[in-house]
CSV table of C-alpha atoms and ligand atoms in Angstrom, one decimal:
chain,number,residue,atom,x,y,z
A,1,UNK,CA,20.0,31.1,28.6
A,2,UNK,CA,21.0,27.5,29.0
A,3,UNK,CA,18.6,25.7,31.4
A,4,UNK,CA,18.6,22.2,32.6
A,5,UNK,CA,15.1,20.8,33.3
A,6,UNK,CA,14.7,17.6,35.4
A,7,UNK,CA,11.4,15.8,35.5
A,8,UNK,CA,10.8,13.2,38.2
A,9,UNK,CA,8.8,10.0,38.1
A,10,UNK,CA,5.4,11.4,38.8
A,11,UNK,CA,5.9,14.2,36.2
A,12,UNK,CA,6.5,11.5,33.5
A,13,UNK,CA,4.2,8.9,35.0
A,14,UNK,CA,2.0,8.4,32.0
A,15,UNK,CA,2.0,9.1,28.2
A,16,UNK,CA,-0.3,12.1,28.8
A,17,UNK,CA,2.2,13.5,31.3
A,18,UNK,CA,5.1,13.0,29.0
A,19,UNK,CA,3.1,14.9,26.4
A,20,UNK,CA,2.6,17.8,28.8
A,21,UNK,CA,6.3,17.8,29.7
A,22,UNK,CA,7.0,18.0,26.0
A,23,UNK,CA,4.8,21.1,25.8
A,24,UNK,CA,6.6,22.7,28.7
A,25,UNK,CA,10.0,22.0,27.2
A,26,UNK,CA,8.9,23.2,23.8
A,27,UNK,CA,7.7,26.5,25.3
A,28,UNK,CA,11.0,27.1,27.1
A,29,UNK,CA,12.9,26.3,23.9
A,30,UNK,CA,10.7,28.7,21.8
A,31,UNK,CA,11.4,31.4,24.3
A,32,UNK,CA,14.9,31.3,23.0
A,33,UNK,CA,16.7,29.1,25.6
A,34,UNK,CA,19.0,26.1,25.1
A,35,UNK,CA,17.4,23.2,27.0
A,36,UNK,CA,18.8,20.0,28.4
A,37,UNK,CA,16.2,17.7,29.9
A,38,UNK,CA,17.0,15.0,32.4
A,39,UNK,CA,14.3,12.5,33.0
A,40,UNK,CA,13.5,9.8,35.6
A,41,UNK,CA,11.8,6.5,34.9
A,42,UNK,CA,8.0,6.6,34.9
A,43,UNK,CA,6.8,6.5,38.5
A,44,UNK,CA,6.8,3.0,40.0
A,45,UNK,CA,9.0,1.7,37.1
A,46,UNK,CA,12.3,1.3,39.1
A,47,UNK,CA,10.4,-0.6,41.8
A,48,UNK,CA,8.7,-2.8,39.3
A,49,UNK,CA,12.0,-3.7,37.6
A,50,UNK,CA,13.5,-4.4,41.0
A,51,UNK,CA,10.6,-6.7,41.8
A,52,UNK,CA,11.1,-8.5,38.5
A,53,UNK,CA,14.7,-9.2,39.5
A,54,UNK,CA,13.7,-10.4,43.0
A,55,UNK,CA,11.4,-13.0,41.3
A,56,UNK,CA,14.6,-14.8,40.2
A,57,UNK,CA,17.0,-14.0,42.9
A,58,UNK,CA,17.3,-12.7,46.5
A,59,UNK,CA,20.7,-11.3,45.7
A,60,UNK,CA,20.9,-10.4,42.0
A,61,UNK,CA,24.2,-9.3,40.5
A,62,UNK,CA,24.7,-5.6,41.0
A,63,UNK,CA,26.0,-5.2,37.5
A,64,UNK,CA,22.9,-6.8,36.0
A,65,UNK,CA,20.7,-4.7,38.3
A,66,UNK,CA,22.3,-1.6,36.8
A,67,UNK,CA,21.7,-2.8,33.3
A,68,UNK,CA,18.1,-3.5,34.2
A,69,UNK,CA,17.3,-0.3,36.2
A,70,UNK,CA,18.9,2.1,33.8
A,71,UNK,CA,16.4,1.0,31.2
A,72,UNK,CA,13.6,2.8,33.0
A,73,UNK,CA,15.1,6.2,32.3
A,74,UNK,CA,16.0,5.3,28.8
A,75,UNK,CA,12.4,4.6,28.0
A,76,UNK,CA,11.2,8.0,29.2
A,77,UNK,CA,14.1,9.9,27.4
A,78,UNK,CA,13.3,8.2,24.1
A,79,UNK,CA,9.6,8.8,24.4
A,80,UNK,CA,10.1,12.4,25.2
A,81,UNK,CA,12.4,12.9,22.2
A,82,UNK,CA,9.8,11.3,19.9
A,83,UNK,CA,7.0,13.5,21.4
A,84,UNK,CA,9.1,16.6,20.9
A,85,UNK,CA,9.9,15.8,17.3
A,86,UNK,CA,6.2,15.4,16.6
A,87,UNK,CA,5.7,18.9,17.9
A,88,UNK,CA,8.2,20.2,15.3
A,89,UNK,CA,11.2,20.5,17.6
A,90,UNK,CA,14.5,18.8,16.9
A,91,UNK,CA,15.5,16.6,19.9
A,92,UNK,CA,17.9,13.8,20.7
A,93,UNK,CA,17.7,11.3,23.6
A,94,UNK,CA,21.0,10.1,25.1
A,95,UNK,CA,21.9,7.5,27.8
A,96,UNK,CA,24.0,8.8,30.7
A,97,UNK,CA,27.1,7.3,29.0
A,98,UNK,CA,26.4,8.9,25.6
A,99,UNK,CA,26.0,12.2,27.5
A,100,UNK,CA,29.5,11.8,28.8
A,101,UNK,CA,28.8,10.9,32.4
A,102,UNK,CA,31.7,8.9,33.8
A,103,UNK,CA,31.4,7.2,37.2
A,104,UNK,CA,33.4,5.0,39.5
A,105,UNK,CA,32.9,1.2,39.4
A,106,UNK,CA,30.6,0.9,42.4
A,107,UNK,CA,27.5,-0.7,40.9
A,108,UNK,CA,24.1,0.5,42.1
A,109,UNK,CA,25.6,3.4,44.1
A,110,UNK,CA,28.2,4.9,41.7
A,111,UNK,CA,29.7,8.3,42.1
A,112,UNK,CA,30.1,10.6,39.2
A,113,UNK,CA,33.8,11.2,38.5
A,114,UNK,CA,33.6,13.5,35.5
A,115,UNK,CA,31.4,14.7,32.7
A,116,UNK,CA,32.6,15.3,29.2
A,117,UNK,CA,29.9,17.7,27.9
A,118,UNK,CA,31.2,17.7,24.3
A,119,UNK,CA,28.5,15.5,22.8
A,120,UNK,CA,25.7,17.4,24.6
A,121,UNK,CA,27.2,20.7,23.6
A,122,UNK,CA,27.5,19.7,19.9
A,123,UNK,CA,23.8,18.8,19.8
A,124,UNK,CA,22.8,22.0,21.6
A,125,UNK,CA,24.9,24.0,19.0
A,126,UNK,CA,23.0,22.3,16.2
A,127,UNK,CA,19.7,23.6,17.8
A,128,UNK,CA,18.5,20.4,19.4
A,129,UNK,CA,16.8,19.8,22.7
A,130,UNK,CA,19.1,17.3,24.5
A,131,UNK,CA,17.3,14.7,26.6
A,132,UNK,CA,19.4,12.7,29.0
A,133,UNK,CA,18.3,9.5,30.8
A,134,UNK,CA,18.9,10.3,34.5
A,135,UNK,CA,20.3,8.1,37.3
A,136,UNK,CA,23.0,6.5,35.2
A,137,UNK,CA,26.5,6.8,33.8
A,138,UNK,CA,29.2,4.5,32.5
A,139,UNK,CA,32.4,3.4,34.3
A,140,UNK,CA,35.9,3.1,33.0
A,141,UNK,CA,35.2,-0.5,31.8
A,142,UNK,CA,32.3,0.8,29.7
A,143,UNK,CA,29.8,-0.8,32.0
A,144,UNK,CA,26.5,0.9,32.8
A,145,UNK,CA,26.2,2.1,36.5
A,146,UNK,CA,23.4,3.8,38.4
A,147,UNK,CA,23.7,6.5,41.0
A,148,UNK,CA,21.4,5.4,43.9
A,149,UNK,CA,17.7,5.9,44.4
A,150,UNK,CA,16.6,9.4,43.5
A,151,UNK,CA,19.8,9.8,41.4
A,152,UNK,CA,18.2,11.7,38.5
A,153,UNK,CA,18.4,14.8,40.6
A,154,UNK,CA,22.2,14.2,40.8
A,155,UNK,CA,22.5,13.7,37.1
A,156,UNK,CA,20.7,17.0,36.5
A,157,UNK,CA,22.9,19.0,38.8
A,158,UNK,CA,26.1,17.4,37.5
A,159,UNK,CA,25.1,18.2,33.9
A,160,UNK,CA,24.1,21.8,34.8
A,161,UNK,CA,27.5,22.2,36.4
A,162,UNK,CA,29.4,20.7,33.5
A,163,UNK,CA,27.5,22.9,30.9
A,164,UNK,CA,27.7,25.9,33.2
A,165,UNK,CA,23.9,26.2,32.9
A,166,UNK,CA,22.2,29.3,34.2
A,167,UNK,CA,19.8,27.2,36.3
A,168,UNK,CA,18.8,23.6,37.1
A,169,UNK,CA,15.0,23.5,37.4
A,170,UNK,CA,13.8,20.4,39.2
A,171,UNK,CA,10.2,19.6,38.5
A,172,UNK,CA,8.1,17.3,40.7
A,173,UNK,CA,4.5,17.1,42.0
A,174,UNK,CA,5.1,19.9,44.6
A,175,UNK,CA,5.7,23.5,43.6
A,176,UNK,CA,8.7,24.1,45.8
A,177,UNK,CA,10.4,23.4,49.1
A,178,UNK,CA,8.0,23.6,52.0
A,179,UNK,CA,8.6,24.1,55.7
A,180,UNK,CA,7.8,20.4,56.1
A,181,UNK,CA,6.3,17.7,53.9
A,182,UNK,CA,2.9,19.1,52.9
A,183,UNK,CA,1.5,15.6,52.8
A,184,UNK,CA,2.1,15.4,56.6
A,185,UNK,CA,1.3,19.0,57.5
A,186,UNK,CA,-1.2,20.7,55.1
A,187,UNK,CA,-0.3,24.1,56.9
A,188,UNK,CA,3.3,23.8,55.6
A,189,UNK,CA,4.4,27.0,53.8
A,190,UNK,CA,6.4,27.2,50.6
A,191,UNK,CA,9.7,29.0,50.9
A,192,UNK,CA,10.9,31.4,48.2
A,193,UNK,CA,14.5,30.7,49.1
A,194,UNK,CA,16.5,28.2,51.1
A,195,UNK,CA,20.3,27.8,51.5
A,196,UNK,CA,22.2,24.8,50.3
A,197,UNK,CA,23.2,24.0,53.9
A,198,UNK,CA,19.6,23.9,55.1
A,199,UNK,CA,18.4,22.0,52.1
A,200,UNK,CA,21.2,19.5,52.4
A,201,UNK,CA,20.2,18.8,56.1
A,202,UNK,CA,16.5,18.5,55.2
A,203,UNK,CA,17.3,16.1,52.3
A,204,UNK,CA,19.7,14.1,54.4
A,205,UNK,CA,17.3,13.9,57.3
A,206,UNK,CA,14.4,12.5,55.2
A,207,UNK,CA,12.8,15.2,53.0
A,208,UNK,CA,12.8,13.2,49.8
A,209,UNK,CA,12.0,16.2,47.6
A,210,UNK,CA,15.6,16.4,46.5
A,211,UNK,CA,18.3,13.8,46.7
A,212,UNK,CA,20.9,14.8,49.3
A,213,UNK,CA,23.9,14.1,47.0
A,214,UNK,CA,22.5,16.4,44.4
A,215,UNK,CA,22.3,19.3,46.9
A,216,UNK,CA,25.9,18.7,48.0
A,217,UNK,CA,27.1,18.8,44.4
A,218,UNK,CA,25.0,21.9,43.7
A,219,UNK,CA,26.7,23.7,46.6
A,220,UNK,CA,30.1,22.6,45.4
A,221,UNK,CA,29.6,23.6,41.8
A,222,UNK,CA,27.5,26.7,42.6
A,223,UNK,CA,24.6,25.4,40.6
A,224,UNK,CA,21.4,27.4,41.2
A,225,UNK,CA,18.5,24.9,41.7
A,226,UNK,CA,14.9,25.9,41.3
A,227,UNK,CA,12.4,23.4,42.7
A,228,UNK,CA,9.1,23.7,40.7
A,229,UNK,CA,5.9,21.8,39.9
A,230,UNK,CA,5.3,20.2,36.5
A,231,UNK,CA,1.6,20.6,37.1
A,232,UNK,CA,1.4,24.4,37.6
A,233,UNK,CA,3.2,27.6,36.7
A,234,UNK,CA,3.9,28.6,40.3
A,235,UNK,CA,7.2,30.4,41.1
A,236,UNK,CA,9.0,27.6,42.9
A,237,UNK,CA,11.8,27.7,45.5
A,238,UNK,CA,15.4,28.8,44.8
A,239,UNK,CA,18.2,26.8,46.5
A,240,UNK,CA,21.3,28.9,46.8
A,241,UNK,CA,24.0,30.5,48.9
A,242,UNK,CA,23.3,31.4,52.6
A,243,UNK,CA,22.5,35.1,53.0
A,244,UNK,CA,23.1,37.1,56.2
A,245,UNK,CA,19.4,37.9,56.9
A,246,UNK,CA,18.6,34.2,57.0
A,247,UNK,CA,20.0,33.9,60.5
A,248,UNK,CA,17.1,35.9,61.8
A,249,UNK,CA,14.9,32.8,61.2
A,250,UNK,CA,15.5,30.2,63.9
A,251,UNK,CA,14.1,27.1,62.3
A,252,UNK,CA,13.3,26.9,58.6
A,253,UNK,CA,12.1,23.4,58.2
A,254,UNK,CA,11.1,20.0,59.8
A,255,UNK,CA,12.1,16.7,58.3
A,256,UNK,CA,10.9,13.2,59.0
A,257,UNK,CA,12.8,10.0,58.3
A,258,UNK,CA,10.8,6.8,58.8
A,259,UNK,CA,13.5,4.6,57.4
A,260,UNK,CA,15.2,4.2,60.8
A,261,UNK,CA,15.9,1.3,63.1
A,262,UNK,CA,17.7,1.0,66.4
A,263,UNK,CA,20.0,-1.5,67.9
A,264,UNK,CA,20.3,-1.5,71.8
A,265,UNK,CA,23.1,-3.2,73.6
A,266,UNK,CA,23.0,-3.7,77.4
A,267,UNK,CA,25.7,-4.8,79.9
A,268,UNK,CA,28.5,-4.0,77.5
A,269,UNK,CA,32.0,-4.4,79.1
A,270,UNK,CA,33.3,-0.9,79.6
A,271,UNK,CA,36.8,-1.3,78.4
A,272,UNK,CA,38.9,0.3,75.6
A,273,UNK,CA,38.4,-1.3,72.2
A,274,UNK,CA,34.8,-2.6,72.5
A,275,UNK,CA,33.2,0.2,70.5
A,276,UNK,CA,36.0,0.0,67.9
A,277,UNK,CA,35.4,-3.7,67.5
A,278,UNK,CA,31.6,-3.4,67.1
A,279,UNK,CA,31.6,-0.5,64.7
A,280,UNK,CA,34.5,-1.8,62.6
A,281,UNK,CA,32.5,-5.0,62.0
A,282,UNK,CA,29.6,-3.0,60.9
A,283,UNK,CA,31.7,-0.7,58.7
A,284,UNK,CA,33.3,-3.8,57.0
A,285,UNK,CA,29.8,-4.7,55.8
A,286,UNK,CA,29.2,-1.1,54.6
A,287,UNK,CA,26.6,-0.5,57.2
A,288,UNK,CA,26.1,3.2,57.9
A,289,UNK,CA,25.6,4.0,61.6
A,290,UNK,CA,23.9,7.3,62.3
A,291,UNK,CA,23.3,8.2,65.9
A,292,UNK,CA,25.3,6.6,68.7
A,293,UNK,CA,24.6,6.9,72.4
A,294,UNK,CA,26.7,5.4,75.2
A,295,UNK,CA,25.7,5.8,78.8
A,296,UNK,CA,27.9,6.4,81.8
A,297,UNK,CA,29.0,3.0,83.1
A,298,UNK,CA,28.4,1.4,86.5
A,299,UNK,CA,30.1,-1.7,87.8
A,300,UNK,CA,32.2,-1.8,84.6
A,301,UNK,CA,29.2,-2.2,82.4
A,302,UNK,CA,27.6,0.3,80.1
A,303,UNK,CA,24.9,0.4,77.5
A,304,UNK,CA,25.2,1.4,73.9
A,305,UNK,CA,22.5,2.3,71.4
A,306,UNK,CA,22.8,3.2,67.7
A,307,UNK,CA,20.6,3.7,64.6
A,308,UNK,CA,20.9,2.3,61.1
A,309,UNK,CA,18.5,2.4,58.2
A,310,UNK,CA,15.7,-0.2,58.2
A,311,UNK,CA,17.0,-1.8,55.1
A,312,UNK,CA,20.3,-2.4,56.8
A,313,UNK,CA,18.8,-3.7,60.1
A,314,UNK,CA,18.8,-7.4,59.0
A,315,UNK,CA,22.5,-7.2,58.2
A,316,UNK,CA,23.4,-5.3,61.4
A,317,UNK,CA,21.4,-7.8,63.4
A,318,UNK,CA,23.3,-10.8,61.9
A,319,UNK,CA,26.6,-9.1,62.8
A,320,UNK,CA,25.5,-8.2,66.4
A,321,UNK,CA,24.0,-11.7,67.0
A,322,UNK,CA,27.3,-13.3,66.1
A,323,UNK,CA,29.2,-11.0,68.4
A,324,UNK,CA,29.8,-13.6,71.2
A,325,UNK,CA,31.6,-11.7,74.0
A,326,UNK,CA,31.3,-8.6,76.2
A,327,UNK,CA,27.6,-7.8,75.4
A,328,UNK,CA,24.9,-8.9,77.9
A,329,UNK,CA,21.7,-8.1,76.1
A,330,UNK,CA,20.8,-7.2,72.5
A,331,UNK,CA,17.5,-5.8,71.1
A,332,UNK,CA,16.4,-4.5,67.7
A,333,UNK,CA,13.6,-2.1,67.0
A,334,UNK,CA,12.1,-1.1,63.7
A,335,UNK,CA,9.3,1.0,65.1
A,336,UNK,CA,11.1,4.3,65.5
A,337,UNK,CA,11.6,7.4,63.3
A,338,UNK,CA,13.7,10.5,63.3
A,339,UNK,CA,12.3,14.0,63.4
A,340,UNK,CA,14.6,16.9,62.9
A,341,UNK,CA,14.5,20.6,63.0
A,342,UNK,CA,16.8,22.5,60.7
A,343,UNK,CA,17.8,26.2,60.5
A,344,UNK,CA,20.9,28.2,60.1
A,345,UNK,CA,19.6,30.6,62.7
A,346,UNK,CA,20.4,28.0,65.4
A,347,UNK,CA,24.0,28.9,65.1
A,348,UNK,CA,23.5,32.2,66.8
A,349,UNK,CA,20.6,31.4,69.1
A,350,UNK,CA,20.3,29.3,72.2
A,351,UNK,CA,17.3,27.4,73.6
A,352,UNK,CA,16.1,26.2,70.2
A,353,UNK,CA,16.5,22.5,71.2
A,354,UNK,CA,14.9,23.0,74.6
A,355,UNK,CA,11.8,24.4,72.9
A,356,UNK,CA,11.5,21.3,70.8
A,357,UNK,CA,12.0,19.0,73.8
A,358,UNK,CA,9.3,20.8,75.8
A,359,UNK,CA,6.9,20.8,72.9
A,360,UNK,CA,7.2,17.0,72.5
A,361,UNK,CA,7.0,16.4,76.2
A,362,UNK,CA,3.7,18.3,76.3
A,363,UNK,CA,2.3,15.8,73.8
A,364,UNK,CA,3.7,12.9,75.9
A,365,UNK,CA,6.1,12.0,73.2
A,366,UNK,CA,9.2,10.4,74.7
A,367,UNK,CA,12.5,11.3,73.1
A,368,UNK,CA,14.7,8.2,72.9
A,369,UNK,CA,17.9,9.6,71.3
A,370,UNK,CA,19.1,13.1,70.4
A,371,UNK,CA,21.8,14.4,68.1
A,372,UNK,CA,22.7,17.9,67.2
A,373,UNK,CA,24.9,19.9,64.9
A,374,UNK,CA,25.3,23.6,64.3
A,375,UNK,CA,22.1,23.9,62.2
A,376,UNK,CA,20.0,20.9,63.2
A,377,UNK,CA,18.5,18.9,66.1
A,378,UNK,CA,17.4,15.3,65.4
A,379,UNK,CA,15.3,13.2,67.8
A,380,UNK,CA,14.5,9.5,67.7
A,381,UNK,CA,10.9,8.8,68.8
A,382,UNK,CA,8.4,6.0,68.5
A,383,UNK,CA,7.2,5.7,64.9
A,384,UNK,CA,3.5,6.0,65.9
A,385,UNK,CA,4.1,9.6,67.0
A,386,UNK,CA,5.8,10.6,63.7
A,387,UNK,CA,3.0,12.9,62.3
A,388,UNK,CA,2.1,14.3,65.6
A,389,UNK,CA,5.7,15.3,66.3
A,390,UNK,CA,6.1,16.9,62.9
A,391,UNK,CA,2.9,19.0,63.3
A,392,UNK,CA,3.8,19.9,66.9
A,393,UNK,CA,7.2,21.1,66.0
A,394,UNK,CA,5.9,22.9,62.9
A,395,UNK,CA,3.5,24.8,65.0
A,396,UNK,CA,5.8,25.6,68.0
A,397,UNK,CA,8.3,27.4,65.7
A,398,UNK,CA,5.4,29.1,64.0
A,399,UNK,CA,6.3,27.8,60.6
A,400,UNK,CA,2.6,28.0,59.6
A,401,UNK,CA,2.6,31.8,60.1
B,501,LIG,P1,10.1,13.0,42.0
B,501,LIG,O1,9.4,11.7,41.8
B,501,LIG,O2,9.6,14.0,41.0
B,501,LIG,O3,11.6,13.0,42.1
B,501,LIG,P2,9.7,13.1,44.8
B,501,LIG,O4,8.6,12.2,45.2
B,501,LIG,O5,11.1,12.5,45.0
B,501,LIG,O6,9.5,13.6,43.4
B,501,LIG,O7,9.6,14.4,45.7
B,501,LIG,C1,8.4,15.1,45.8
B,501,LIG,C2,7.8,14.8,47.2
B,501,LIG,O8,8.6,15.2,48.2
B,501,LIG,C3,6.5,15.6,47.4
B,501,LIG,O9,5.4,14.9,46.9
B,501,LIG,C4,6.4,15.7,49.0
B,501,LIG,O10,5.5,14.8,49.5
B,501,LIG,C5,7.8,15.3,49.4
B,501,LIG,N1,8.4,16.2,50.4
B,501,LIG,C6,9.0,15.8,51.5
B,501,LIG,N2,9.5,16.9,52.2
B,501,LIG,C7,9.1,18.0,51.5
B,501,LIG,C8,9.3,19.4,51.7
B,501,LIG,N3,9.9,19.9,52.7
B,501,LIG,N4,8.8,20.2,50.7
B,501,LIG,C9,8.2,19.7,49.6
B,501,LIG,N5,8.0,18.4,49.4
B,501,LIG,C10,8.4,17.5,50.3
B,502,LIG,N1,14.2,6.1,38.9
B,502,LIG,C1,15.2,6.2,39.9
B,502,LIG,C2,14.5,6.0,41.3
B,502,LIG,O1,13.3,5.8,41.4
B,502,LIG,C3,15.9,7.5,39.9
B,502,LIG,C4,15.1,8.8,40.0
B,502,LIG,O2,13.9,8.8,39.8
B,502,LIG,O3,15.7,9.8,40.3
B,502,LIG,O4,15.2,6.1,42.3
B,503,LIG,MG1,12.9,12.5,43.7
């Protein structure tokens, strides 16, 4: 079998942990498998490098940031190769570019355009363990690019797809995908299996256990992901195709996203073109708007609320403050969060959302915004109720049973 292993920051967070990753890789190799390992930077390293840059500049060049941040993963990859050789295995460390990962030119948030697996395949054929620095590639000008935070998951899935690997095993400090973040709700239960669709929603709605773009790509390339722990030998969770019987389960997981902020606009002139003008200005600055609510108007005035990520609030605020016509009042709120319930079963059942609303009401938690899709319901609430809301929803749908 050809298996891609991916080890996240915590799993390679110290020299001892890199050593134990080496043992795990060596064991899989000795069982007769071909192994490609994708590694993250040691935990905290990407943030540390970012802080170093901030010491010199508030707005460092994105090209140089990619040079800088890509080094974290290169350190881990090289150390792992050295450790493996010491254990008697032949191994080679590669940068993303050397592994054949080609991206577009969008520095700090590049997309993978193609992977030429020839170099990796040649090294595998000669019996080596191939170790690839995650989170990075190279663009058509030969410049190093990075793939966005958490991007080593994406590297691993893309490589598994390009090599037609039998599985992509993603190792972290949890032994699988739980019904919600086990750090928030200790009663969360590990799932044996979850569909790509549900995992994509959970990841996009705040469950950081897998990067959302990696799940999207796995679905497209039909890569089987197994989420496992690097600290135990527990079975893990398989992420794969939706199966018929899954619809019997109403809600399969709860996600929490604390990185949310809200912009509220009052006394907005209710005439065609206003929303277009506001949201075009935001889009021009690459600000992603998530939920939008507009109220019914009275006396030709309406109110408009929308959410952005906290990191983009300052930019959004600047744009809105400079908007000098047709808006009566403007306010900005960082102390909100988004809780979401996710489940493919919602497609065929009604009343799922109403249950959530009643449960939160019983706890006196006010729901400030709502958005729904076929398989999710998201609610914006005050940040201080984040944990209570997650635990309340987890229990009302009996996810702890
Ligand atoms: P790595 O550094 O290896 O990439 P992450 O920190 O990105 O690992 O992801 C693992 C963390 O994801 C866990 O420690 C856990 O707190 C968090 N997490 C959030 N939601 C979930 C969930 N539904 N199931 C499991 N873990 C979750
Ligand atoms: N080191 C990068 C980050 O912290 C990429 C990753 O770990 O996946 O975001
Ligand atoms: Mg991660």
